[in-house]
Amino acid sequence: MKEIPEHLSRMPDNTAVKQQKLPAHEVRFSAKFVLCIFFGTGAFCLCVGVILILSAKRAKKIEINYTTICANCAELRENPFNFNRECRCSIPFYLPEILEGNVHMYYKLYGFYQNLYRYIKSRSNTQLVGENIKDVKDCTPFTVSRDGTPIAPCGAIANSMFNDTIMLSYKLNSSVQVRVPMLKKGLTWWTDKYVKFQNPSLNDLPSKFAGSTKPPNWPKPVYELDKNNPDNNGFLNDDFIVWMRTAAFPTFKKLYRRLYRIHYFAQGLPAGNYTFHISYNFPVTRFGGEKSVVLSIPTWCGGGGFFLGVAYTVTGALTWMASFALMAFHLAWEKKKVTPKE
Amino acid sequence: MGWQRYRQGLEVSNHRTIYINDHLKNNFCPNWIRTAKYSKWSFLPRYLYLQFSKAANAFFLFISILQQIPDVSPTGKYTTLLPLMIILTVSGIKEIIEDYKRHMADRLVNKKTVLALESGKCKVNALADEAFLIDDAFYLCPLLALPETAGVQTEKQLLSISGKIECEGPNCHFSCFTGTLYITDRSPVPIGPDQVLLRGTQLRNTQWIIGIVIYTGFETKFMQNAVKSPLKRPKVEKVTNVQIHALFLLLLVMSLVSFVGALFWRRAHSADMWYLKRREEKSHAFGFDILVFIILYHNLIPVSLLVTLEIVKFIQAQFINWDEDMHYKENGVYAVARTSNLNEELGQVKYLFSDKTGTLTCNRMTFKKCSIAGIPYSQSSSRELNDPTLLANIKNGHPTEEYIKEFFILLCVCNTVLPERDGNNIIYQASSPDEAALVKGAKNLGFVFTMRTPYTVTIQAMGEEYTFEILNILEFSSNRKRMSIIVRTPTGQLRLYCKGADTVIYERLSKDSLFMEETLTHLKLFATEGLRTLCVAYADLSEEQYQHWLMDYKSASIVLQNRIQRLEECYDTIEKTTHHMIYQNCQDLGNMLGKENDLALIIDGETLKYAMGIGIKTDFLNLALSCRAVLCCRLSPLQKAEIVDMVKKNVRAITLAIGDGANDVGMIQRAHVGVGISGNEGMQATNNSDYAIAQFSYLEKLLLVHGTWNYFRVTKCILYCFYKNVVLYIIGLWFTFVNGFSGQVLFDNWCISLYNVIFTSLPPFTLGIFEQCCSQKDLLKYPQLYTISQKGKTFNARVFWIECLNALAHSFILFWFPTKMLEHDMVLQHGFTTDYLFLGNFIYTYVVVTVCLKAGLETMFWTKFSHLAIWGSIIIWFVCFTIYSHFWPTIPIAPEMAGQARMILICPYFWLGFFVVPATCLIKDIVWKSIRNTQKGSLPLNSQQLESSKAKGFEFSSVFEKR
């Protein structure tokens, strides 16, 4: 029979793809292969787990919850009308052994939901990047003040910025107290400081912020956050930037200060008596929360807890157990398979 | 759709009158056709309408609209719209390509030139009442071959004819046509289907022809038949649809739970949330808050599933089309998947209905044996009848010599075969292969059918030439099961020759017929050998008898309604007088069925009529189902369809019907899967089938290999699509537990919406296209493997929900592990603290990795594409992530993502978790799988052969894996 041209046109070229004969390796796990992998993985996980646990153990941490210690201040802040009454609180503590290394000071809030939908989206990134100071449309419910002036920085996040001041002093001897030198810069991600947050212009901040007003909760406008240090003022203020990175959980830490390692503190924080001097401004009891201050030294893998180490160890252990179980299962099955044949 | 309107409009008119040479009076519809679905302008509205009439797409459109309401959407305004647009675009492009092909085909047909005669001029490509057509031309419309009685010779004469044709209105019945030609001053002439040339037919062996156009464009029988066969929906799709609805319910439940959670949370935190300034506590209505959560969780329903499946199945269909093993080299015919949505159904067929002749057997006939006047002649060694005693009997004046000669003359005369001279050789063009076989057989024995004119038949019998005048041909039909011919023999005798099935012939024999007993014995003998048998008989007619009948016949033949019936009655009257019979038979050369019959039921059409009666239908069905094979003989097309229907309705099993002829169309359309043999007996079966193959034997590969593979591919692909969506989007639910049920999302909006479109879009394709659960060799060697897909145990509601639970477990691990890891906020080396998106990106990366590796775990057959898809997807995510977090503020999107990649990729915690989190998820899977596989080792089907053929030990082979 003659072929109709139509057939010629759809004559396939016989490639391996079209004939479904692609070279491939079929993954047929043999018992040996799976068991090897399982034992290998288990061993690896166990090792890493142990290392992590050990290094997490080395990390030192001091946390002092000052909600109850400064109960009178907390009570004062219960009433929003007391907002301009100052309240100070001192918390002495004893450091039994030296905290060696780069000591970081954090504040930690309990029960503060920075991850609420309406909270997270209440910010204006175009404003923060310094492009348009009056762009406040995303900032509900803190867009404009009562007289209609746009707020800078606008939004719930900025408005609720943590405004306690925490100072650490070291008792050199019974009479002399020195202030522990702390750095208030270098607390932020590089991109935050250099990309995400920009002042309208570095010079003459107040005029650049003209036409805007401070957030209602703030005692002073944004260009007075750190008057002495133009690199740390306005939107570029490190404390502000740190706060603006909204935490994932209702309980969170935020980096507050870094130890400036000079003089007595070149090695870290020596053992001895210390006092936290806290200017208590941030109300937490109103929403049923608490706050504390944390001193910590991050290790090579950060300063996190034991979880990852435990996870590795447990996974490793489970993998081993599973491989033993599989082996037993396999052997039993083999036996069962063999016996009826004979 | 224009043509549908035409169809409906014209269904009403039963008659049509065509005036010859007076085309102003005629009312034709334009002679163009359109099979394309869309035009340039109608594309968008029609396509969108089609797409949004699918529930899933409508749902996503609804979500996209909801997202436009300010303040409702936690995921941005366009994050559902964009993937939806991408998906609609992809499937739109597919539609355009397919429709473009149809447009091209239409254009080709519409642009075909024809010669038309109109007012004395030849016009090309115009419609006229009459048309000259050149040999081998295609006809654009059914033409009526003017009977020669018109007696025209010149063009002028042709134009001067006046008259009319009355005929039936446009309809879809190919094989019937009734009309009457009235030419002025002449007696009316009946016109039957024989005189009609349908659109698409090819004229052969004819120098020229004059025709009259009857139907045009959409009114042609061909177009009237181009009705889309009923849409068949595969079982897997049905299961999937149910699950989608269940998932939708789950979505509502989740939204409700979150909403209730939100209420409780607010009550618990009724203290002063000063940082939020909850001014409009009550402003959001109940419905409004629910909507937030519906939008939050809506991606639980995989948006890309439909389009993924469409593409996957399209390519699977191409694999069938490309398959060289299903390429019939003799006539260059490939298998054709005419629909792609039944691919996986091929792997689930439980009952197979096959037409026998021409399908199961290859319909090649040879004249094998005959019994003439009570003497059987046969030849065992050669394939064709060549019995020396037969030849000797003819030559040596055996007492039965006359009968033998009469027998062969009958074979030469009583047929509708067309002899075609090719040099010295004569080629017989026959519409049915048994006729050709008989004529060929006669030729071998010296009775050569040499020439046919409309009114004569010339044969050469033993060297002498005889011409028979044909008076009437009483055609073969499947109802009559016989054909007869009335001839005037060279000696002037009127004679009726009849040929047909043994039962119908015997019924019509006169009581004093000769050789009845002997022939019947031989008939049985031949039949038990598995030969196809036919009886032939002749009767001498007297002149008055014939004239009397002729009158009846003529009056019957010009009636428009019920002509066929009347004619058949009429035929019957004359055939009853038959009273001499001879008998012969042919053999079917096919491979007979019957390898593993424990018990087979054989039933014929007459009996079946009773068996299908109301009372005993179920009993019959049970009996039939208990047998290994059921043979139903001599069924009408309707009965075939009825049987398929009965099994389909009463047994919840997938049925497949395979056939080659027009009489199989009913069952092909009725069965879950219809397969047509594209070959000799016309295109009817093929045109109505879902798959067309050239040989019955190709069904083996189509079912065992393509069916099994496609089933596993499609089900894996579906399960995987659901899995990956559940994994990612349930995380949203976990996150609500720590964010006060506020509806905040953990990931960047665009990451969420591109998840299905980019980052995890490739693995479902490799699973759906390249996955092979078993090698082709094994599948063909161990047909038992087919039972796994046949029983559909790898995809049902249970498997689906187990997979969803598994996804739930994965999402649990994927959310809570990183959460616990980052709880301490001190994971970065310089003591920097992190934000919610940092956690989100951790989780998102782990999700992508886990989901891709899970695809790897599902993949049994790693081709280069699998590697590309799995490792590629992970790499794509990392690259996109890095680029994406550098967008802000140059490109004003994703301010929150700025700097994320930079910090995450240097975070040791991230890399530590990068190993342990996916590993924990998947180790669980591997363990689970291996245990299940080990248990499944006791499956009966794989016991011994398979073990020896494959590596010992617990197989991870997905063949046994029931998840």
mmCIF file of N, CA and C in Angstrom, chain B residues 303-398:
data_model
loop_
_atom_site.group_PDB
_atom_site.id
_atom_site.type_symbol
_atom_site.label_atom_id
_atom_site.label_comp_id
_atom_site.label_asym_id
_atom_site.label_seq_id
_atom_site.Cartn_x
_atom_site.Cartn_y
_atom_site.Cartn_z
ATOM 1 N N VAL B 303 -3.873 24.953 42.612
ATOM 2 C CA VAL B 303 -4.319 25.752 41.475
ATOM 3 C C VAL B 303 -3.766 25.198 40.172
ATOM 4 N N SER B 304 -2.592 24.588 40.251
ATOM 5 C CA SER B 304 -1.944 24.172 39.017
ATOM 6 C C SER B 304 -2.300 22.752 38.608
ATOM 7 N N LEU B 305 -3.094 22.085 39.430
ATOM 8 C CA LEU B 305 -3.345 20.668 39.161
ATOM 9 C C LEU B 305 -3.956 20.452 37.779
ATOM 10 N N LEU B 306 -4.979 21.214 37.473
ATOM 11 C CA LEU B 306 -5.694 20.979 36.218
ATOM 12 C C LEU B 306 -4.781 21.142 35.018
ATOM 13 N N VAL B 307 -4.046 22.229 35.015
ATOM 14 C CA VAL B 307 -3.216 22.479 33.841
ATOM 15 C C VAL B 307 -2.045 21.506 33.798
ATOM 16 N N THR B 308 -1.530 21.153 34.969
ATOM 17 C CA THR B 308 -0.457 20.161 34.993
ATOM 18 C C THR B 308 -0.941 18.855 34.388
ATOM 19 N N LEU B 309 -2.100 18.430 34.823
ATOM 20 C CA LEU B 309 -2.630 17.174 34.309
ATOM 21 C C LEU B 309 -2.891 17.274 32.816
ATOM 22 N N GLU B 310 -3.410 18.410 32.393
ATOM 23 C CA GLU B 310 -3.702 18.562 30.975
ATOM 24 C C GLU B 310 -2.446 18.372 30.134
ATOM 25 N N ILE B 311 -1.384 19.027 30.573
ATOM 26 C CA ILE B 311 -0.144 18.946 29.807
ATOM 27 C C ILE B 311 0.434 17.542 29.893
ATOM 28 N N VAL B 312 0.427 16.997 31.098
ATOM 29 C CA VAL B 312 0.972 15.656 31.281
ATOM 30 C C VAL B 312 0.241 14.662 30.390
ATOM 31 N N LYS B 313 -1.071 14.741 30.390
ATOM 32 C CA LYS B 313 -1.835 13.781 29.604
ATOM 33 C C LYS B 313 -1.649 14.012 28.112
ATOM 34 N N PHE B 314 -1.504 15.255 27.751
ATOM 35 C CA PHE B 314 -1.265 15.560 26.351
ATOM 36 C C PHE B 314 0.021 14.874 25.890
ATOM 37 N N ILE B 315 1.050 14.966 26.715
ATOM 38 C CA ILE B 315 2.327 14.369 26.326
ATOM 39 C C ILE B 315 2.230 12.843 26.358
ATOM 40 N N GLN B 316 1.505 12.334 27.359
ATOM 41 C CA GLN B 316 1.307 10.873 27.393
ATOM 42 C C GLN B 316 0.647 10.405 26.108
ATOM 43 N N ALA B 317 -0.318 11.186 25.640
ATOM 44 C CA ALA B 317 -0.990 10.819 24.396
ATOM 45 C C ALA B 317 -0.001 10.854 23.238
ATOM 46 N N GLN B 318 0.900 11.824 23.273
ATOM 47 C CA GLN B 318 1.909 11.871 22.222
ATOM 48 C C GLN B 318 2.783 10.622 22.253
ATOM 49 N N PHE B 319 3.084 10.155 23.456
ATOM 50 C CA PHE B 319 3.891 8.935 23.554
ATOM 51 C C PHE B 319 3.190 7.774 22.867
ATOM 52 N N ILE B 320 1.890 7.733 23.028
ATOM 53 C CA ILE B 320 1.139 6.666 22.358
ATOM 54 C C ILE B 320 1.231 6.853 20.848
ATOM 55 N N ASN B 321 1.086 8.093 20.409
ATOM 56 C CA ASN B 321 1.151 8.353 18.975
ATOM 57 C C ASN B 321 2.518 8.040 18.385
ATOM 58 N N TRP B 322 3.524 8.256 19.202
ATOM 59 C CA TRP B 322 4.884 8.081 18.694
ATOM 60 C C TRP B 322 5.356 6.636 18.743
ATOM 61 N N ASP B 323 4.634 5.806 19.439
ATOM 62 C CA ASP B 323 5.170 4.484 19.754
ATOM 63 C C ASP B 323 5.432 3.663 18.499
ATOM 64 N N GLU B 324 6.681 3.310 18.325
ATOM 65 C CA GLU B 324 7.047 2.522 17.153
ATOM 66 C C GLU B 324 6.543 1.082 17.256
ATOM 67 N N ASP B 325 6.352 0.602 18.469
ATOM 68 C CA ASP B 325 5.867 -0.765 18.625
ATOM 69 C C ASP B 325 4.415 -0.889 18.203
ATOM 70 N N MET B 326 3.734 0.223 18.135
ATOM 71 C CA MET B 326 2.339 0.184 17.711
ATOM 72 C C MET B 326 2.189 0.786 16.321
ATOM 73 N N HIS B 327 3.270 0.721 15.587
ATOM 74 C CA HIS B 327 3.267 1.244 14.226
ATOM 75 C C HIS B 327 3.097 0.064 13.277
ATOM 76 N N TYR B 328 2.016 0.069 12.555
ATOM 77 C CA TYR B 328 1.785 -1.026 11.618
ATOM 78 C C TYR B 328 2.513 -0.691 10.327
ATOM 79 N N LYS B 329 3.640 -1.353 10.137
ATOM 80 C CA LYS B 329 4.530 -0.972 9.051
ATOM 81 C C LYS B 329 3.873 -1.157 7.687
ATOM 82 N N GLU B 330 2.992 -2.148 7.589
ATOM 83 C CA GLU B 330 2.446 -2.481 6.283
ATOM 84 C C GLU B 330 1.718 -1.303 5.640
ATOM 85 N N ASN B 331 0.949 -0.592 6.431
ATOM 86 C CA ASN B 331 0.312 0.575 5.823
ATOM 87 C C ASN B 331 0.694 1.878 6.519
ATOM 88 N N GLY B 332 1.755 1.794 7.299
ATOM 89 C CA GLY B 332 2.286 3.022 7.892
ATOM 90 C C GLY B 332 1.361 3.700 8.878
ATOM 91 N N VAL B 333 0.533 2.904 9.531
ATOM 92 C CA VAL B 333 -0.422 3.517 10.456
ATOM 93 C C VAL B 333 0.115 3.462 11.882
ATOM 94 N N TYR B 334 0.091 4.607 12.537
ATOM 95 C CA TYR B 334 0.488 4.663 13.940
ATOM 96 C C TYR B 334 -0.745 4.599 14.823
ATOM 97 N N ALA B 335 -0.511 4.278 16.050
ATOM 98 C CA ALA B 335 -1.611 4.373 17.011
ATOM 99 C C ALA B 335 -1.935 5.851 17.198
ATOM 100 N N VAL B 336 -3.197 6.129 17.399
ATOM 101 C CA VAL B 336 -3.598 7.518 17.588
ATOM 102 C C VAL B 336 -4.404 7.627 18.874
ATOM 103 N N ALA B 337 -3.961 8.494 19.735
ATOM 104 C CA ALA B 337 -4.761 8.781 20.920
ATOM 105 C C ALA B 337 -5.655 9.952 20.552
ATOM 106 N N ARG B 338 -6.913 9.677 20.333
ATOM 107 C CA ARG B 338 -7.797 10.740 19.871
ATOM 108 C C ARG B 338 -8.265 11.608 21.029
ATOM 109 N N THR B 339 -8.128 11.087 22.215
ATOM 110 C CA THR B 339 -8.416 11.911 23.375
ATOM 111 C C THR B 339 -7.270 11.672 24.340
ATOM 112 N N SER B 340 -6.969 12.666 25.138
ATOM 113 C CA SER B 340 -5.867 12.420 26.057
ATOM 114 C C SER B 340 -6.375 12.259 27.480
ATOM 115 N N ASN B 341 -7.669 12.452 27.700
ATOM 116 C CA ASN B 341 -8.066 12.437 29.107
ATOM 117 C C ASN B 341 -8.392 11.045 29.627
ATOM 118 N N LEU B 342 -8.257 10.040 28.795
ATOM 119 C CA LEU B 342 -8.539 8.691 29.294
ATOM 120 C C LEU B 342 -7.273 7.863 29.465
ATOM 121 N N ASN B 343 -6.126 8.525 29.374
ATOM 122 C CA ASN B 343 -4.878 7.767 29.394
ATOM 123 C C ASN B 343 -4.764 6.810 30.563
ATOM 124 N N GLU B 344 -5.102 7.293 31.753
ATOM 125 C CA GLU B 344 -4.888 6.448 32.913
ATOM 126 C C GLU B 344 -5.967 5.380 33.011
ATOM 127 N N GLU B 345 -7.084 5.627 32.340
ATOM 128 C CA GLU B 345 -8.155 4.639 32.348
ATOM 129 C C GLU B 345 -7.687 3.355 31.660
ATOM 130 N N LEU B 346 -6.743 3.503 30.766
ATOM 131 C CA LEU B 346 -6.208 2.332 30.062
ATOM 132 C C LEU B 346 -5.552 1.367 31.033
ATOM 133 N N GLY B 347 -5.134 1.872 32.152
ATOM 134 C CA GLY B 347 -4.476 1.005 33.118
ATOM 135 C C GLY B 347 -5.450 0.348 34.067
ATOM 136 N N GLN B 348 -6.732 0.607 33.889
ATOM 137 C CA GLN B 348 -7.697 0.113 34.868
ATOM 138 C C GLN B 348 -8.762 -0.775 34.262
ATOM 139 N N VAL B 349 -8.562 -1.131 33.022
ATOM 140 C CA VAL B 349 -9.606 -1.882 32.327
ATOM 141 C C VAL B 349 -9.797 -3.255 32.954
ATOM 142 N N LYS B 350 -11.048 -3.583 33.242
ATOM 143 C CA LYS B 350 -11.315 -4.881 33.823
ATOM 144 C C LYS B 350 -12.065 -5.780 32.841
ATOM 145 N N TYR B 351 -12.969 -5.209 32.115
ATOM 146 C CA TYR B 351 -13.713 -6.003 31.149
ATOM 147 C C TYR B 351 -13.437 -5.477 29.746
ATOM 148 N N LEU B 352 -13.126 -6.412 28.888
ATOM 149 C CA LEU B 352 -12.780 -6.036 27.534
ATOM 150 C C LEU B 352 -13.830 -6.605 26.587
ATOM 151 N N PHE B 353 -14.393 -5.754 25.795
ATOM 152 C CA PHE B 353 -15.386 -6.192 24.820
ATOM 153 C C PHE B 353 -14.769 -6.051 23.451
ATOM 154 N N SER B 354 -14.712 -7.163 22.774
ATOM 155 C CA SER B 354 -14.070 -7.089 21.479
ATOM 156 C C SER B 354 -15.001 -7.585 20.394
ATOM 157 N N ASP B 355 -14.976 -6.873 19.331
ATOM 158 C CA ASP B 355 -15.627 -7.346 18.136
ATOM 159 C C ASP B 355 -14.740 -8.469 17.617
ATOM 160 N N LYS B 356 -15.320 -9.480 17.024
ATOM 161 C CA LYS B 356 -14.453 -10.582 16.616
ATOM 162 C C LYS B 356 -13.871 -10.359 15.228
ATOM 163 N N THR B 357 -14.769 -10.392 14.258
ATOM 164 C CA THR B 357 -14.275 -10.383 12.899
ATOM 165 C C THR B 357 -13.644 -9.040 12.567
ATOM 166 N N GLY B 358 -12.432 -9.106 12.111
ATOM 167 C CA GLY B 358 -11.772 -7.880 11.711
ATOM 168 C C GLY B 358 -11.034 -7.218 12.836
ATOM 169 N N THR B 359 -11.380 -7.606 14.026
ATOM 170 C CA THR B 359 -10.718 -6.978 15.163
ATOM 171 C C THR B 359 -9.818 -7.998 15.839
ATOM 172 N N LEU B 360 -10.486 -8.992 16.410
ATOM 173 C CA LEU B 360 -9.735 -10.060 17.060
ATOM 174 C C LEU B 360 -9.046 -10.900 15.994
ATOM 175 N N THR B 361 -9.792 -11.137 14.949
ATOM 176 C CA THR B 361 -9.213 -11.824 13.805
ATOM 177 C C THR B 361 -8.882 -10.756 12.800
ATOM 178 N N CYS B 362 -7.959 -11.051 11.910
ATOM 179 C CA CYS B 362 -7.515 -9.927 11.096
ATOM 180 C C CYS B 362 -8.299 -9.769 9.810
ATOM 181 N N ASN B 363 -9.389 -10.511 9.671
ATOM 182 C CA ASN B 363 -10.308 -10.270 8.566
ATOM 183 C C ASN B 363 -9.671 -10.530 7.207
ATOM 184 N N ARG B 364 -8.770 -11.481 7.176
ATOM 185 C CA ARG B 364 -8.225 -11.859 5.882
ATOM 186 C C ARG B 364 -8.858 -13.197 5.523
ATOM 187 N N MET B 365 -9.572 -13.224 4.450
ATOM 188 C CA MET B 365 -10.363 -14.409 4.122
ATOM 189 C C MET B 365 -9.722 -15.182 2.973
ATOM 190 N N THR B 366 -9.865 -16.488 3.070
ATOM 191 C CA THR B 366 -9.425 -17.344 1.979
ATOM 192 C C THR B 366 -10.524 -18.369 1.719
ATOM 193 N N PHE B 367 -10.679 -18.676 0.491
ATOM 194 C CA PHE B 367 -11.641 -19.712 0.122
ATOM 195 C C PHE B 367 -10.995 -21.048 0.456
ATOM 196 N N LYS B 368 -11.520 -21.747 1.449
ATOM 197 C CA LYS B 368 -10.822 -22.909 1.977
ATOM 198 C C LYS B 368 -11.467 -24.218 1.534
ATOM 199 N N LYS B 369 -12.739 -24.327 1.794
ATOM 200 C CA LYS B 369 -13.405 -25.597 1.556
ATOM 201 C C LYS B 369 -14.772 -25.317 0.965
ATOM 202 N N CYS B 370 -15.298 -26.293 0.277
ATOM 203 C CA CYS B 370 -16.665 -26.121 -0.165
ATOM 204 C C CYS B 370 -17.351 -27.476 -0.257
ATOM 205 N N SER B 371 -18.628 -27.414 -0.202
ATOM 206 C CA SER B 371 -19.396 -28.643 -0.333
ATOM 207 C C SER B 371 -20.440 -28.378 -1.413
ATOM 208 N N ILE B 372 -20.285 -29.052 -2.508
ATOM 209 C CA ILE B 372 -21.185 -28.793 -3.636
ATOM 210 C C ILE B 372 -22.001 -30.055 -3.916
ATOM 211 N N ALA B 373 -23.278 -29.884 -3.902
ATOM 212 C CA ALA B 373 -24.179 -30.989 -4.169
ATOM 213 C C ALA B 373 -23.857 -32.202 -3.309
ATOM 214 N N GLY B 374 -23.566 -31.936 -2.051
ATOM 215 C CA GLY B 374 -23.369 -33.040 -1.124
ATOM 216 C C GLY B 374 -21.983 -33.635 -1.125
ATOM 217 N N ILE B 375 -21.059 -33.100 -1.928
ATOM 218 C CA ILE B 375 -19.694 -33.639 -1.920
ATOM 219 C C ILE B 375 -18.761 -32.571 -1.374
ATOM 220 N N PRO B 376 -18.046 -32.871 -0.296
ATOM 221 C CA PRO B 376 -17.124 -31.873 0.242
ATOM 222 C C PRO B 376 -15.802 -31.870 -0.518
ATOM 223 N N TYR B 377 -15.293 -30.675 -0.758
ATOM 224 C CA TYR B 377 -13.966 -30.540 -1.378
ATOM 225 C C TYR B 377 -13.123 -29.722 -0.432
ATOM 226 N N SER B 378 -11.928 -30.198 -0.286
ATOM 227 C CA SER B 378 -11.073 -29.410 0.613
ATOM 228 C C SER B 378 -9.626 -29.620 0.228
ATOM 229 N N GLN B 379 -8.810 -28.802 0.769
ATOM 230 C CA GLN B 379 -7.380 -28.944 0.556
ATOM 231 C C GLN B 379 -6.708 -28.632 1.870
ATOM 232 N N SER B 380 -5.987 -29.602 2.359
ATOM 233 C CA SER B 380 -5.391 -29.362 3.665
ATOM 234 C C SER B 380 -4.053 -28.646 3.572
ATOM 235 N N SER B 381 -3.258 -28.993 2.566
ATOM 236 C CA SER B 381 -1.896 -28.454 2.574
ATOM 237 C C SER B 381 -1.850 -26.988 2.141
ATOM 238 N N SER B 382 -2.379 -26.663 0.987
ATOM 239 C CA SER B 382 -2.259 -25.283 0.521
ATOM 240 C C SER B 382 -3.300 -24.416 1.232
ATOM 241 N N ARG B 383 -3.065 -23.143 1.172
ATOM 242 C CA ARG B 383 -3.926 -22.255 1.925
ATOM 243 C C ARG B 383 -5.248 -22.041 1.202
ATOM 244 N N GLU B 384 -5.242 -22.149 -0.115
ATOM 245 C CA GLU B 384 -6.467 -21.899 -0.848
ATOM 246 C C GLU B 384 -6.990 -23.202 -1.441
ATOM 247 N N LEU B 385 -8.265 -23.191 -1.699
ATOM 248 C CA LEU B 385 -8.902 -24.395 -2.207
ATOM 249 C C LEU B 385 -8.327 -24.742 -3.582
ATOM 250 N N ASN B 386 -7.836 -25.942 -3.689
ATOM 251 C CA ASN B 386 -7.279 -26.362 -4.967
ATOM 252 C C ASN B 386 -7.385 -27.884 -5.037
ATOM 253 N N ASP B 387 -8.590 -28.374 -4.876
ATOM 254 C CA ASP B 387 -8.786 -29.815 -4.744
ATOM 255 C C ASP B 387 -8.750 -30.468 -6.126
ATOM 256 N N PRO B 388 -7.814 -31.380 -6.323
ATOM 257 C CA PRO B 388 -7.743 -32.024 -7.660
ATOM 258 C C PRO B 388 -9.050 -32.755 -8.023
ATOM 259 N N THR B 389 -9.717 -33.330 -7.044
ATOM 260 C CA THR B 389 -10.949 -34.061 -7.378
ATOM 261 C C THR B 389 -11.996 -33.095 -7.910
ATOM 262 N N LEU B 390 -11.976 -31.889 -7.405
ATOM 263 C CA LEU B 390 -12.945 -30.904 -7.859
ATOM 264 C C LEU B 390 -12.721 -30.613 -9.342
ATOM 265 N N LEU B 391 -11.447 -30.359 -9.667
ATOM 266 C CA LEU B 391 -11.110 -30.081 -11.056
ATOM 267 C C LEU B 391 -11.458 -31.274 -11.940
ATOM 268 N N ALA B 392 -11.118 -32.430 -11.389
ATOM 269 C CA ALA B 392 -11.396 -33.659 -12.157
ATOM 270 C C ALA B 392 -12.902 -33.811 -12.378
ATOM 271 N N ASN B 393 -13.655 -33.537 -11.352
ATOM 272 C CA ASN B 393 -15.102 -33.684 -11.473
ATOM 273 C C ASN B 393 -15.685 -32.754 -12.525
ATOM 274 N N ILE B 394 -15.114 -31.563 -12.627
ATOM 275 C CA ILE B 394 -15.642 -30.629 -13.624
ATOM 276 C C ILE B 394 -15.337 -31.155 -15.028
ATOM 277 N N LYS B 395 -14.083 -31.590 -15.160
ATOM 278 C CA LYS B 395 -13.646 -31.963 -16.505
ATOM 279 C C LYS B 395 -14.227 -33.286 -16.950
ATOM 280 N N ASN B 396 -14.355 -34.205 -16.014
ATOM 281 C CA ASN B 396 -14.703 -35.564 -16.420
ATOM 282 C C ASN B 396 -16.200 -35.856 -16.409
ATOM 283 N N GLY B 397 -16.946 -34.812 -16.341
ATOM 284 C CA GLY B 397 -18.387 -35.027 -16.443
ATOM 285 C C GLY B 397 -18.978 -35.827 -15.311
ATOM 286 N N HIS B 398 -18.615 -35.495 -14.144
ATOM 287 C CA HIS B 398 -19.187 -36.102 -12.951
ATOM 288 C C HIS B 398 -20.677 -35.798 -12.924
#
